[in-house]
Amino acid sequence: QAHLAAAPAGPPRRRPTQRPLARLAPAMALPEIEVTEMARSDAESSKGISKWGTWGSPVTKFDWQWSGTEEAYILEGEATITPTGKFASCKEVTIKAGDFCVFPGGMTCIWNVTQKISKFYNYP
């Protein structure tokens, strides 16, 4: 006759549950403003800038947000652009005549126009 061992008294024992380690997603780096010195003839031959819209501003300071990614070729002047809000960790840039720029869509910033500025611009 088989003899069964009696179960220990008390509540049933539970195996400790293992919780997965919290995995932090790597912070997605926000896109930076790209500034590249470029001869106007090169900007024309590679991008066709003369077919783009034009924009200009006197010396002033203002808040701005790009509605989409903008390409621009600076014709004259100078401005310092300081990213703000969730883009505040991005680099401040100074743009001037002869610069080809790419401004990330959605970026908020402050434009400080230090010399009257004009540019060709395009939303590709």
CSV table of N, CA, C and O in Angstrom, one decimal:
chain,number,residue,atom,x,y,z
A,1,GLN,N,0.9,-1.2,0.0
A,1,GLN,CA,0.0,0.0,0.0
A,1,GLN,C,0.9,1.2,0.0
A,1,GLN,O,1.8,1.4,0.8
A,2,ALA,N,0.7,2.1,-1.0
A,2,ALA,CA,1.5,3.3,-1.1
A,2,ALA,C,1.1,4.3,0.0
A,2,ALA,O,0.0,4.4,0.3
A,3,HIS,N,2.1,4.9,0.4
A,3,HIS,CA,1.9,5.9,1.5
A,3,HIS,C,2.2,7.3,0.9
A,3,HIS,O,3.2,7.5,0.4
A,4,LEU,N,1.2,8.2,0.9
A,4,LEU,CA,1.4,9.5,0.4
A,4,LEU,C,1.9,10.4,1.5
A,4,LEU,O,1.4,10.4,2.6
A,5,ALA,N,2.8,11.3,1.2
A,5,ALA,CA,3.3,12.2,2.1
A,5,ALA,C,2.3,13.3,2.3
A,5,ALA,O,1.7,13.8,1.3
A,6,ALA,N,2.1,13.8,3.5
A,6,ALA,CA,1.2,14.8,3.7
A,6,ALA,C,1.8,16.2,3.3
A,6,ALA,O,3.0,16.4,3.4
A,7,ALA,N,0.9,17.0,2.7
A,7,ALA,CA,1.4,18.4,2.3
A,7,ALA,C,1.7,19.2,3.5
A,7,ALA,O,1.0,19.0,4.5
A,8,PRO,N,2.7,20.1,3.5
A,8,PRO,CA,3.0,20.9,4.6
A,8,PRO,C,1.8,21.8,5.0
A,8,PRO,O,1.0,22.2,4.1
A,9,ALA,N,1.6,22.0,6.2
A,9,ALA,CA,0.5,22.9,6.7
A,9,ALA,C,0.8,24.3,6.3
A,9,ALA,O,1.9,24.8,6.1
A,10,GLY,N,-0.3,25.1,6.1
A,10,GLY,CA,-0.1,26.5,5.8
A,10,GLY,C,-0.5,26.8,4.4
A,10,GLY,O,-0.8,25.9,3.6
A,11,PRO,N,-0.5,28.1,3.9
A,11,PRO,CA,-0.8,28.4,2.6
A,11,PRO,C,0.2,27.8,1.6
A,11,PRO,O,1.3,27.6,1.9
A,12,PRO,N,-0.3,27.6,0.4
A,12,PRO,CA,0.6,27.0,-0.6
A,12,PRO,C,1.7,28.0,-0.9
A,12,PRO,O,1.6,29.2,-0.9
A,13,ARG,N,2.9,27.4,-1.2
A,13,ARG,CA,4.1,28.3,-1.5
A,13,ARG,C,4.0,28.7,-2.9
A,13,ARG,O,3.7,28.0,-3.8
A,14,ARG,N,4.3,30.0,-3.1
A,14,ARG,CA,4.3,30.5,-4.4
A,14,ARG,C,5.7,30.8,-4.9
A,14,ARG,O,6.6,31.2,-4.0
A,15,ARG,N,6.0,30.6,-6.1
A,15,ARG,CA,7.3,31.0,-6.7
A,15,ARG,C,7.4,32.5,-6.8
A,15,ARG,O,6.4,33.1,-7.2
A,16,PRO,N,8.5,33.0,-6.4
A,16,PRO,CA,8.6,34.5,-6.5
A,16,PRO,C,8.5,34.9,-8.0
A,16,PRO,O,9.0,34.2,-8.9
A,17,THR,N,7.7,35.9,-8.2
A,17,THR,CA,7.5,36.4,-9.6
A,17,THR,C,8.7,37.3,-10.0
A,17,THR,O,9.2,38.1,-9.2
A,18,GLN,N,9.1,37.1,-11.2
A,18,GLN,CA,10.2,38.0,-11.7
A,18,GLN,C,9.6,39.1,-12.5
A,18,GLN,O,8.8,38.8,-13.4
A,19,ARG,N,9.9,40.3,-12.2
A,19,ARG,CA,9.4,41.4,-13.0
A,19,ARG,C,10.5,41.7,-14.0
A,19,ARG,O,11.7,41.7,-13.7
A,20,PRO,N,10.0,42.0,-15.3
A,20,PRO,CA,11.1,42.3,-16.3
A,20,PRO,C,11.7,43.6,-15.9
A,20,PRO,O,11.0,44.5,-15.3
A,21,LEU,N,12.9,43.8,-16.2
A,21,LEU,CA,13.6,45.0,-15.9
A,21,LEU,C,13.0,46.1,-16.8
A,21,LEU,O,12.8,45.9,-17.9
A,22,ALA,N,12.8,47.2,-16.2
A,22,ALA,CA,12.3,48.3,-17.0
A,22,ALA,C,13.3,48.7,-18.0
A,22,ALA,O,14.5,48.9,-17.7
A,23,ARG,N,12.9,48.7,-19.3
A,23,ARG,CA,13.8,49.1,-20.4
A,23,ARG,C,13.5,50.5,-20.8
A,23,ARG,O,12.3,50.8,-21.2
A,24,LEU,N,14.4,51.3,-20.7
A,24,LEU,CA,14.2,52.7,-21.1
A,24,LEU,C,14.6,52.8,-22.6
A,24,LEU,O,15.6,52.4,-23.0
A,25,ALA,N,13.6,53.3,-23.3
A,25,ALA,CA,13.9,53.5,-24.7
A,25,ALA,C,14.9,54.5,-24.9
A,25,ALA,O,14.9,55.5,-24.1
A,26,PRO,N,15.9,54.3,-25.8
A,26,PRO,CA,16.9,55.4,-26.0
A,26,PRO,C,16.1,56.7,-26.4
A,26,PRO,O,15.2,56.7,-27.1
A,27,ALA,N,16.6,57.8,-25.8
A,27,ALA,CA,16.0,59.1,-26.1
A,27,ALA,C,16.2,59.3,-27.6
A,27,ALA,O,17.3,59.2,-28.1
A,28,MET,N,15.1,59.6,-28.2
A,28,MET,CA,15.2,60.0,-29.7
A,28,MET,C,15.8,61.4,-29.8
A,28,MET,O,15.2,62.3,-29.2
A,29,ALA,N,16.9,61.5,-30.4
A,29,ALA,CA,17.5,62.8,-30.6
A,29,ALA,C,16.6,63.6,-31.5
A,29,ALA,O,16.2,63.1,-32.6
A,30,LEU,N,16.4,64.8,-31.1
A,30,LEU,CA,15.6,65.7,-32.0
A,30,LEU,C,16.5,66.2,-33.1
A,30,LEU,O,17.7,66.4,-32.9
A,31,PRO,N,15.9,66.4,-34.3
A,31,PRO,CA,16.7,66.9,-35.4
A,31,PRO,C,17.3,68.3,-35.1
A,31,PRO,O,16.6,69.1,-34.5
A,32,GLU,N,18.5,68.5,-35.6
A,32,GLU,CA,19.1,69.8,-35.4
A,32,GLU,C,18.9,70.6,-36.7
A,32,GLU,O,18.6,70.1,-37.8
A,33,ILE,N,19.1,71.9,-36.6
A,33,ILE,CA,19.2,72.8,-37.8
A,33,ILE,C,20.5,72.5,-38.5
A,33,ILE,O,21.6,72.4,-37.8
A,34,GLU,N,20.4,72.3,-39.8
A,34,GLU,CA,21.6,72.0,-40.6
A,34,GLU,C,22.0,73.3,-41.3
A,34,GLU,O,21.2,73.9,-42.0
A,35,VAL,N,23.3,73.6,-41.2
A,35,VAL,CA,23.8,74.8,-41.9
A,35,VAL,C,25.0,74.5,-42.7
A,35,VAL,O,26.0,73.9,-42.1
A,36,THR,N,25.0,74.7,-44.0
A,36,THR,CA,26.2,74.4,-44.8
A,36,THR,C,26.5,75.6,-45.7
A,36,THR,O,25.6,76.1,-46.4
A,37,GLU,N,27.8,76.0,-45.7
A,37,GLU,CA,28.2,77.1,-46.6
A,37,GLU,C,28.1,76.6,-48.0
A,37,GLU,O,28.5,75.4,-48.3
A,38,MET,N,27.5,77.4,-48.9
A,38,MET,CA,27.4,76.9,-50.3
A,38,MET,C,27.3,78.1,-51.2
A,38,MET,O,26.7,79.1,-50.9
A,39,ALA,N,28.1,78.0,-52.3
A,39,ALA,CA,28.0,79.1,-53.3
A,39,ALA,C,26.6,79.1,-53.9
A,39,ALA,O,26.0,78.1,-54.1
A,40,ARG,N,26.2,80.3,-54.2
A,40,ARG,CA,24.8,80.5,-54.8
A,40,ARG,C,24.7,79.6,-56.1
A,40,ARG,O,23.7,79.0,-56.3
A,41,SER,N,25.7,79.6,-56.9
A,41,SER,CA,25.7,78.8,-58.1
A,41,SER,C,25.5,77.3,-57.8
A,41,SER,O,24.8,76.6,-58.6
A,42,ASP,N,26.1,76.8,-56.8
A,42,ASP,CA,26.0,75.4,-56.4
A,42,ASP,C,24.5,75.2,-55.9
A,42,ASP,O,23.9,74.1,-56.2
A,43,ALA,N,24.0,76.1,-55.1
A,43,ALA,CA,22.6,76.0,-54.6
A,43,ALA,C,21.6,76.0,-55.7
A,43,ALA,O,20.7,75.2,-55.7
A,44,GLU,N,21.9,76.8,-56.7
A,44,GLU,CA,21.0,76.9,-57.9
A,44,GLU,C,21.1,75.6,-58.7
A,44,GLU,O,20.1,75.0,-59.1
A,45,SER,N,22.3,75.1,-59.0
A,45,SER,CA,22.4,73.9,-59.8
A,45,SER,C,21.9,72.6,-59.1
A,45,SER,O,21.4,71.8,-59.7
A,46,SER,N,22.1,72.6,-57.8
A,46,SER,CA,21.7,71.3,-57.1
A,46,SER,C,20.2,71.4,-56.6
A,46,SER,O,19.6,70.4,-56.4
A,47,LYS,N,19.7,72.6,-56.3
A,47,LYS,CA,18.4,72.7,-55.7
A,47,LYS,C,17.4,73.6,-56.5
A,47,LYS,O,16.2,73.6,-56.2
A,48,GLY,N,17.9,74.4,-57.5
A,48,GLY,CA,17.0,75.2,-58.2
A,48,GLY,C,16.4,76.3,-57.4
A,48,GLY,O,15.2,76.7,-57.5
A,49,ILE,N,17.2,77.0,-56.5
A,49,ILE,CA,16.7,77.9,-55.5
A,49,ILE,C,16.0,79.1,-56.1
A,49,ILE,O,15.1,79.7,-55.5
A,50,SER,N,16.3,79.5,-57.3
A,50,SER,CA,15.7,80.7,-57.9
A,50,SER,C,14.2,80.5,-58.2
A,50,SER,O,13.4,81.4,-58.4
A,51,LYS,N,13.7,79.2,-58.2
A,51,LYS,CA,12.3,78.9,-58.4
A,51,LYS,C,11.5,78.9,-57.0
A,51,LYS,O,10.3,78.7,-57.0
A,52,TRP,N,12.2,79.0,-55.9
A,52,TRP,CA,11.6,79.0,-54.6
A,52,TRP,C,11.0,80.3,-54.2
A,52,TRP,O,11.3,81.4,-54.9
A,53,GLY,N,10.2,80.4,-53.2
A,53,GLY,CA,9.7,81.6,-52.6
A,53,GLY,C,10.8,82.4,-52.0
A,53,GLY,O,11.9,81.9,-51.7
A,54,THR,N,10.5,83.7,-51.7
A,54,THR,CA,11.5,84.6,-51.0
A,54,THR,C,10.8,85.1,-49.8
A,54,THR,O,9.6,85.3,-49.7
A,55,TRP,N,11.6,85.4,-48.8
A,55,TRP,CA,11.2,86.0,-47.5
A,55,TRP,C,12.3,86.9,-47.0
A,55,TRP,O,13.5,86.6,-47.3
A,56,GLY,N,11.9,87.9,-46.3
A,56,GLY,CA,12.9,88.8,-45.7
A,56,GLY,C,12.4,89.4,-44.4
A,56,GLY,O,11.2,89.4,-44.2
A,57,SER,N,13.3,89.9,-43.6
A,57,SER,CA,12.9,90.5,-42.4
A,57,SER,C,13.9,91.6,-42.0
A,57,SER,O,15.1,91.5,-42.2
A,58,PRO,N,13.4,92.7,-41.4
A,58,PRO,CA,14.4,93.7,-40.9
A,58,PRO,C,15.0,93.2,-39.6
A,58,PRO,O,14.6,92.1,-39.1
A,59,VAL,N,15.9,94.0,-39.0
A,59,VAL,CA,16.4,93.6,-37.7
A,59,VAL,C,15.3,93.6,-36.7
A,59,VAL,O,14.5,94.5,-36.6
A,60,THR,N,15.1,92.4,-36.1
A,60,THR,CA,14.0,92.2,-35.1
A,60,THR,C,14.3,90.9,-34.4
A,60,THR,O,15.2,90.2,-34.7
A,61,LYS,N,13.4,90.6,-33.4
A,61,LYS,CA,13.5,89.3,-32.7
A,61,LYS,C,12.0,88.8,-32.6
A,61,LYS,O,11.1,89.6,-32.3
A,62,PHE,N,11.8,87.5,-32.9
A,62,PHE,CA,10.5,87.0,-32.9
A,62,PHE,C,10.5,85.4,-32.6
A,62,PHE,O,11.5,84.8,-32.9
A,63,ASP,N,9.4,84.9,-32.1
A,63,ASP,CA,9.2,83.5,-31.9
A,63,ASP,C,8.7,82.9,-33.3
A,63,ASP,O,8.0,83.5,-34.0
A,64,TRP,N,9.1,81.6,-33.5
A,64,TRP,CA,8.7,81.0,-34.7
A,64,TRP,C,8.6,79.5,-34.5
A,64,TRP,O,9.2,78.9,-33.6
A,65,GLN,N,7.7,78.9,-35.3
A,65,GLN,CA,7.6,77.4,-35.4
A,65,GLN,C,7.4,77.0,-36.8
A,65,GLN,O,6.6,77.5,-37.5
A,66,TRP,N,8.3,76.0,-37.3
A,66,TRP,CA,8.2,75.6,-38.7
A,66,TRP,C,7.0,74.6,-38.8
A,66,TRP,O,6.9,73.6,-37.9
A,67,SER,N,6.2,74.7,-39.8
A,67,SER,CA,5.0,73.8,-40.0
A,67,SER,C,5.5,72.6,-40.7
A,67,SER,O,4.7,71.6,-40.7
A,68,GLY,N,6.6,72.6,-41.3
A,68,GLY,CA,7.2,71.4,-42.0
A,68,GLY,C,8.7,71.7,-42.2
A,68,GLY,O,9.2,72.7,-41.8
A,69,THR,N,9.4,70.7,-42.6
A,69,THR,CA,10.8,70.8,-42.9
A,69,THR,C,11.0,71.9,-44.0
A,69,THR,O,10.4,71.8,-45.0
A,70,GLU,N,11.8,72.9,-43.7
A,70,GLU,CA,12.1,73.9,-44.7
A,70,GLU,C,13.6,73.9,-45.1
A,70,GLU,O,14.5,73.7,-44.3
A,71,GLU,N,13.8,74.0,-46.4
A,71,GLU,CA,15.1,74.3,-46.9
A,71,GLU,C,15.2,75.8,-47.2
A,71,GLU,O,14.2,76.4,-47.7
A,72,ALA,N,16.4,76.4,-47.0
A,72,ALA,CA,16.5,77.8,-47.3
A,72,ALA,C,17.9,78.1,-47.7
A,72,ALA,O,18.9,77.4,-47.3
A,73,TYR,N,18.0,79.1,-48.6
A,73,TYR,CA,19.3,79.7,-49.0
A,73,TYR,C,19.4,81.1,-48.6
A,73,TYR,O,18.5,81.9,-49.0
A,74,ILE,N,20.3,81.5,-47.7
A,74,ILE,CA,20.4,82.9,-47.2
A,74,ILE,C,21.1,83.8,-48.2
A,74,ILE,O,22.2,83.5,-48.6
A,75,LEU,N,20.4,84.8,-48.7
A,75,LEU,CA,20.9,85.7,-49.7
A,75,LEU,C,21.7,86.8,-49.1
A,75,LEU,O,22.7,87.3,-49.7
A,76,GLU,N,21.2,87.4,-48.0
A,76,GLU,CA,21.9,88.5,-47.3
A,76,GLU,C,21.5,88.5,-45.9
A,76,GLU,O,20.5,87.9,-45.5
A,77,GLY,N,22.4,89.2,-45.1
A,77,GLY,CA,22.0,89.4,-43.7
A,77,GLY,C,22.5,88.3,-42.7
A,77,GLY,O,23.3,87.4,-43.1
A,78,GLU,N,22.0,88.3,-41.5
A,78,GLU,CA,22.5,87.4,-40.5
A,78,GLU,C,21.4,87.3,-39.4
A,78,GLU,O,20.7,88.3,-39.1
A,79,ALA,N,21.3,86.1,-38.8
A,79,ALA,CA,20.3,85.9,-37.7
A,79,ALA,C,20.8,84.7,-36.9
A,79,ALA,O,21.5,83.8,-37.4
A,80,THR,N,20.6,84.8,-35.6
A,80,THR,CA,20.8,83.7,-34.7
A,80,THR,C,19.5,83.1,-34.3
A,80,THR,O,18.6,83.8,-33.9
A,81,ILE,N,19.5,81.8,-34.4
A,81,ILE,CA,18.2,81.0,-34.2
A,81,ILE,C,18.5,80.1,-33.0
A,81,ILE,O,19.4,79.3,-32.9
A,82,THR,N,17.6,80.4,-31.9
A,82,THR,CA,17.8,79.6,-30.7
A,82,THR,C,16.6,78.7,-30.5
A,82,THR,O,15.4,79.2,-30.3
A,83,PRO,N,16.8,77.4,-30.6
A,83,PRO,CA,15.6,76.5,-30.4
A,83,PRO,C,15.1,76.6,-29.0
A,83,PRO,O,15.8,76.9,-28.0
A,84,THR,N,13.7,76.4,-28.9
A,84,THR,CA,13.0,76.5,-27.6
A,84,THR,C,12.1,75.3,-27.4
A,84,THR,O,12.0,74.4,-28.2
A,85,GLY,N,11.4,75.3,-26.2
A,85,GLY,CA,10.5,74.3,-25.9
A,85,GLY,C,11.1,72.9,-25.9
A,85,GLY,O,12.3,72.8,-25.4
A,86,LYS,N,10.5,71.9,-26.5
A,86,LYS,CA,11.1,70.6,-26.5
A,86,LYS,C,12.4,70.5,-27.3
A,86,LYS,O,13.1,69.5,-27.3
A,87,PHE,N,12.6,71.5,-28.1
A,87,PHE,CA,13.9,71.6,-29.0
A,87,PHE,C,15.0,72.4,-28.3
A,87,PHE,O,16.0,72.6,-28.9
A,88,ALA,N,14.8,72.8,-27.0
A,88,ALA,CA,15.7,73.6,-26.3
A,88,ALA,C,17.1,73.0,-26.2
A,88,ALA,O,18.1,73.7,-26.0
A,89,SER,N,17.2,71.7,-26.2
A,89,SER,CA,18.5,71.0,-26.1
A,89,SER,C,19.2,71.0,-27.5
A,89,SER,O,20.4,70.6,-27.5
A,90,CYS,N,18.6,71.5,-28.5
A,90,CYS,CA,19.3,71.5,-29.8
A,90,CYS,C,20.2,72.8,-29.9
A,90,CYS,O,20.1,73.7,-29.1
A,91,LYS,N,21.1,72.7,-30.8
A,91,LYS,CA,22.2,73.8,-30.9
A,91,LYS,C,21.6,75.1,-31.5
A,91,LYS,O,20.9,75.1,-32.4
A,92,GLU,N,22.0,76.2,-30.9
A,92,GLU,CA,21.8,77.5,-31.4
A,92,GLU,C,22.7,77.7,-32.6
A,92,GLU,O,23.8,77.2,-32.6
A,93,VAL,N,22.2,78.3,-33.7
A,93,VAL,CA,23.0,78.5,-34.9
A,93,VAL,C,22.9,80.0,-35.3
A,93,VAL,O,21.9,80.6,-35.1
A,94,THR,N,23.9,80.4,-36.0
A,94,THR,CA,23.9,81.7,-36.6
A,94,THR,C,24.0,81.5,-38.1
A,94,THR,O,24.9,80.7,-38.5
A,95,ILE,N,23.1,82.0,-38.8
A,95,ILE,CA,23.0,81.8,-40.3
A,95,ILE,C,23.4,83.2,-40.9
A,95,ILE,O,23.1,84.2,-40.4
A,96,LYS,N,24.0,83.1,-42.1
A,96,LYS,CA,24.4,84.3,-42.8
A,96,LYS,C,24.4,84.1,-44.3
A,96,LYS,O,24.2,82.9,-44.8
A,97,ALA,N,24.6,85.1,-45.1
A,97,ALA,CA,24.6,85.1,-46.5
A,97,ALA,C,25.5,83.9,-47.0
A,97,ALA,O,26.6,83.8,-46.5
A,98,GLY,N,25.0,83.1,-47.9
A,98,GLY,CA,25.8,82.0,-48.4
A,98,GLY,C,25.6,80.7,-47.7
A,98,GLY,O,26.2,79.7,-48.1
A,99,ASP,N,24.7,80.7,-46.8
A,99,ASP,CA,24.4,79.4,-46.0
A,99,ASP,C,23.2,78.7,-46.6
A,99,ASP,O,22.2,79.4,-46.9
A,100,PHE,N,23.3,77.4,-46.8
A,100,PHE,CA,22.1,76.6,-47.2
A,100,PHE,C,21.7,75.9,-45.9
A,100,PHE,O,22.5,75.3,-45.1
A,101,CYS,N,20.4,76.0,-45.5
A,101,CYS,CA,19.9,75.6,-44.2
A,101,CYS,C,18.8,74.6,-44.4
A,101,CYS,O,18.0,74.7,-45.3
A,102,VAL,N,18.7,73.7,-43.4
A,102,VAL,CA,17.5,72.8,-43.3
A,102,VAL,C,17.0,73.0,-41.9
A,102,VAL,O,17.7,72.7,-40.9
A,103,PHE,N,15.7,73.4,-41.8
A,103,PHE,CA,15.1,73.7,-40.5
A,103,PHE,C,14.1,72.5,-40.3
A,103,PHE,O,13.2,72.3,-41.1
A,104,PRO,N,14.2,71.8,-39.2
A,104,PRO,CA,13.3,70.7,-38.9
A,104,PRO,C,11.8,71.1,-38.7
A,104,PRO,O,11.5,72.1,-38.0
A,105,GLY,N,10.9,70.4,-39.3
A,105,GLY,CA,9.5,70.6,-39.1
A,105,GLY,C,9.1,70.5,-37.7
A,105,GLY,O,9.6,69.6,-36.9
A,106,GLY,N,8.3,71.4,-37.2
A,106,GLY,CA,7.8,71.4,-35.8
A,106,GLY,C,8.7,72.1,-34.8
A,106,GLY,O,8.2,72.4,-33.7
A,107,MET,N,9.9,72.4,-35.2
A,107,MET,CA,10.8,73.1,-34.3
A,107,MET,C,10.3,74.5,-33.9
A,107,MET,O,9.8,75.2,-34.7
A,108,THR,N,10.4,74.8,-32.6
A,108,THR,CA,10.0,76.1,-32.1
A,108,THR,C,11.4,76.8,-31.8
A,108,THR,O,12.3,76.1,-31.4
A,109,CYS,N,11.4,78.1,-31.9
A,109,CYS,CA,12.7,78.8,-31.8
A,109,CYS,C,12.4,80.3,-31.6
A,109,CYS,O,11.3,80.8,-31.8
A,110,ILE,N,13.5,81.0,-31.3
A,110,ILE,CA,13.5,82.5,-31.4
A,110,ILE,C,14.5,82.9,-32.5
A,110,ILE,O,15.6,82.4,-32.5
A,111,TRP,N,14.0,83.7,-33.4
A,111,TRP,CA,14.9,84.3,-34.4
A,111,TRP,C,15.3,85.7,-33.9
A,111,TRP,O,14.5,86.5,-33.5
A,112,ASN,N,16.6,85.9,-33.9
A,112,ASN,CA,17.2,87.2,-33.5
A,112,ASN,C,17.9,87.7,-34.8
A,112,ASN,O,19.1,87.3,-35.0
A,113,VAL,N,17.2,88.5,-35.6
A,113,VAL,CA,17.8,89.0,-36.8
A,113,VAL,C,18.7,90.2,-36.5
A,113,VAL,O,18.2,91.2,-36.1
A,114,THR,N,20.0,90.0,-36.7
A,114,THR,CA,20.9,91.0,-36.3
A,114,THR,C,21.3,91.9,-37.5
A,114,THR,O,21.9,93.0,-37.3
A,115,GLN,N,21.1,91.4,-38.7
A,115,GLN,CA,21.3,92.2,-39.9
A,115,GLN,C,20.1,91.9,-40.9
A,115,GLN,O,19.8,90.7,-41.0
A,116,LYS,N,19.5,92.9,-41.5
A,116,LYS,CA,18.4,92.6,-42.4
A,116,LYS,C,18.7,91.4,-43.2
A,116,LYS,O,19.8,91.2,-43.8
A,117,ILE,N,17.7,90.4,-43.2
A,117,ILE,CA,18.0,89.1,-43.8
A,117,ILE,C,17.0,88.9,-45.0
A,117,ILE,O,15.8,89.4,-44.9
A,118,SER,N,17.4,88.1,-46.0
A,118,SER,CA,16.5,87.7,-47.0
A,118,SER,C,17.0,86.3,-47.4
A,118,SER,O,18.2,85.9,-47.3
A,119,LYS,N,16.0,85.5,-47.9
A,119,LYS,CA,16.3,84.1,-48.2
A,119,LYS,C,15.3,83.6,-49.3
A,119,LYS,O,14.2,84.1,-49.5
A,120,PHE,N,15.8,82.6,-50.0
A,120,PHE,CA,14.9,81.7,-50.8
A,120,PHE,C,14.5,80.6,-49.8
A,120,PHE,O,15.4,80.1,-49.0
A,121,TYR,N,13.3,80.1,-49.9
A,121,TYR,CA,12.9,79.0,-49.1
A,121,TYR,C,12.0,78.1,-49.8
A,121,TYR,O,11.3,78.4,-50.8
A,122,ASN,N,11.9,76.8,-49.3
A,122,ASN,CA,11.2,75.8,-50.0
A,122,ASN,C,10.8,74.7,-48.9
A,122,ASN,O,11.5,74.4,-48.0
A,123,TYR,N,9.5,74.2,-49.1
A,123,TYR,CA,9.1,73.1,-48.2
A,123,TYR,C,9.0,71.9,-49.2
A,123,TYR,O,8.0,71.7,-49.9
A,124,PRO,N,10.1,71.1,-49.2
A,124,PRO,CA,10.1,69.9,-50.1
A,124,PRO,C,9.1,68.9,-49.8
A,124,PRO,O,8.5,68.8,-48.8
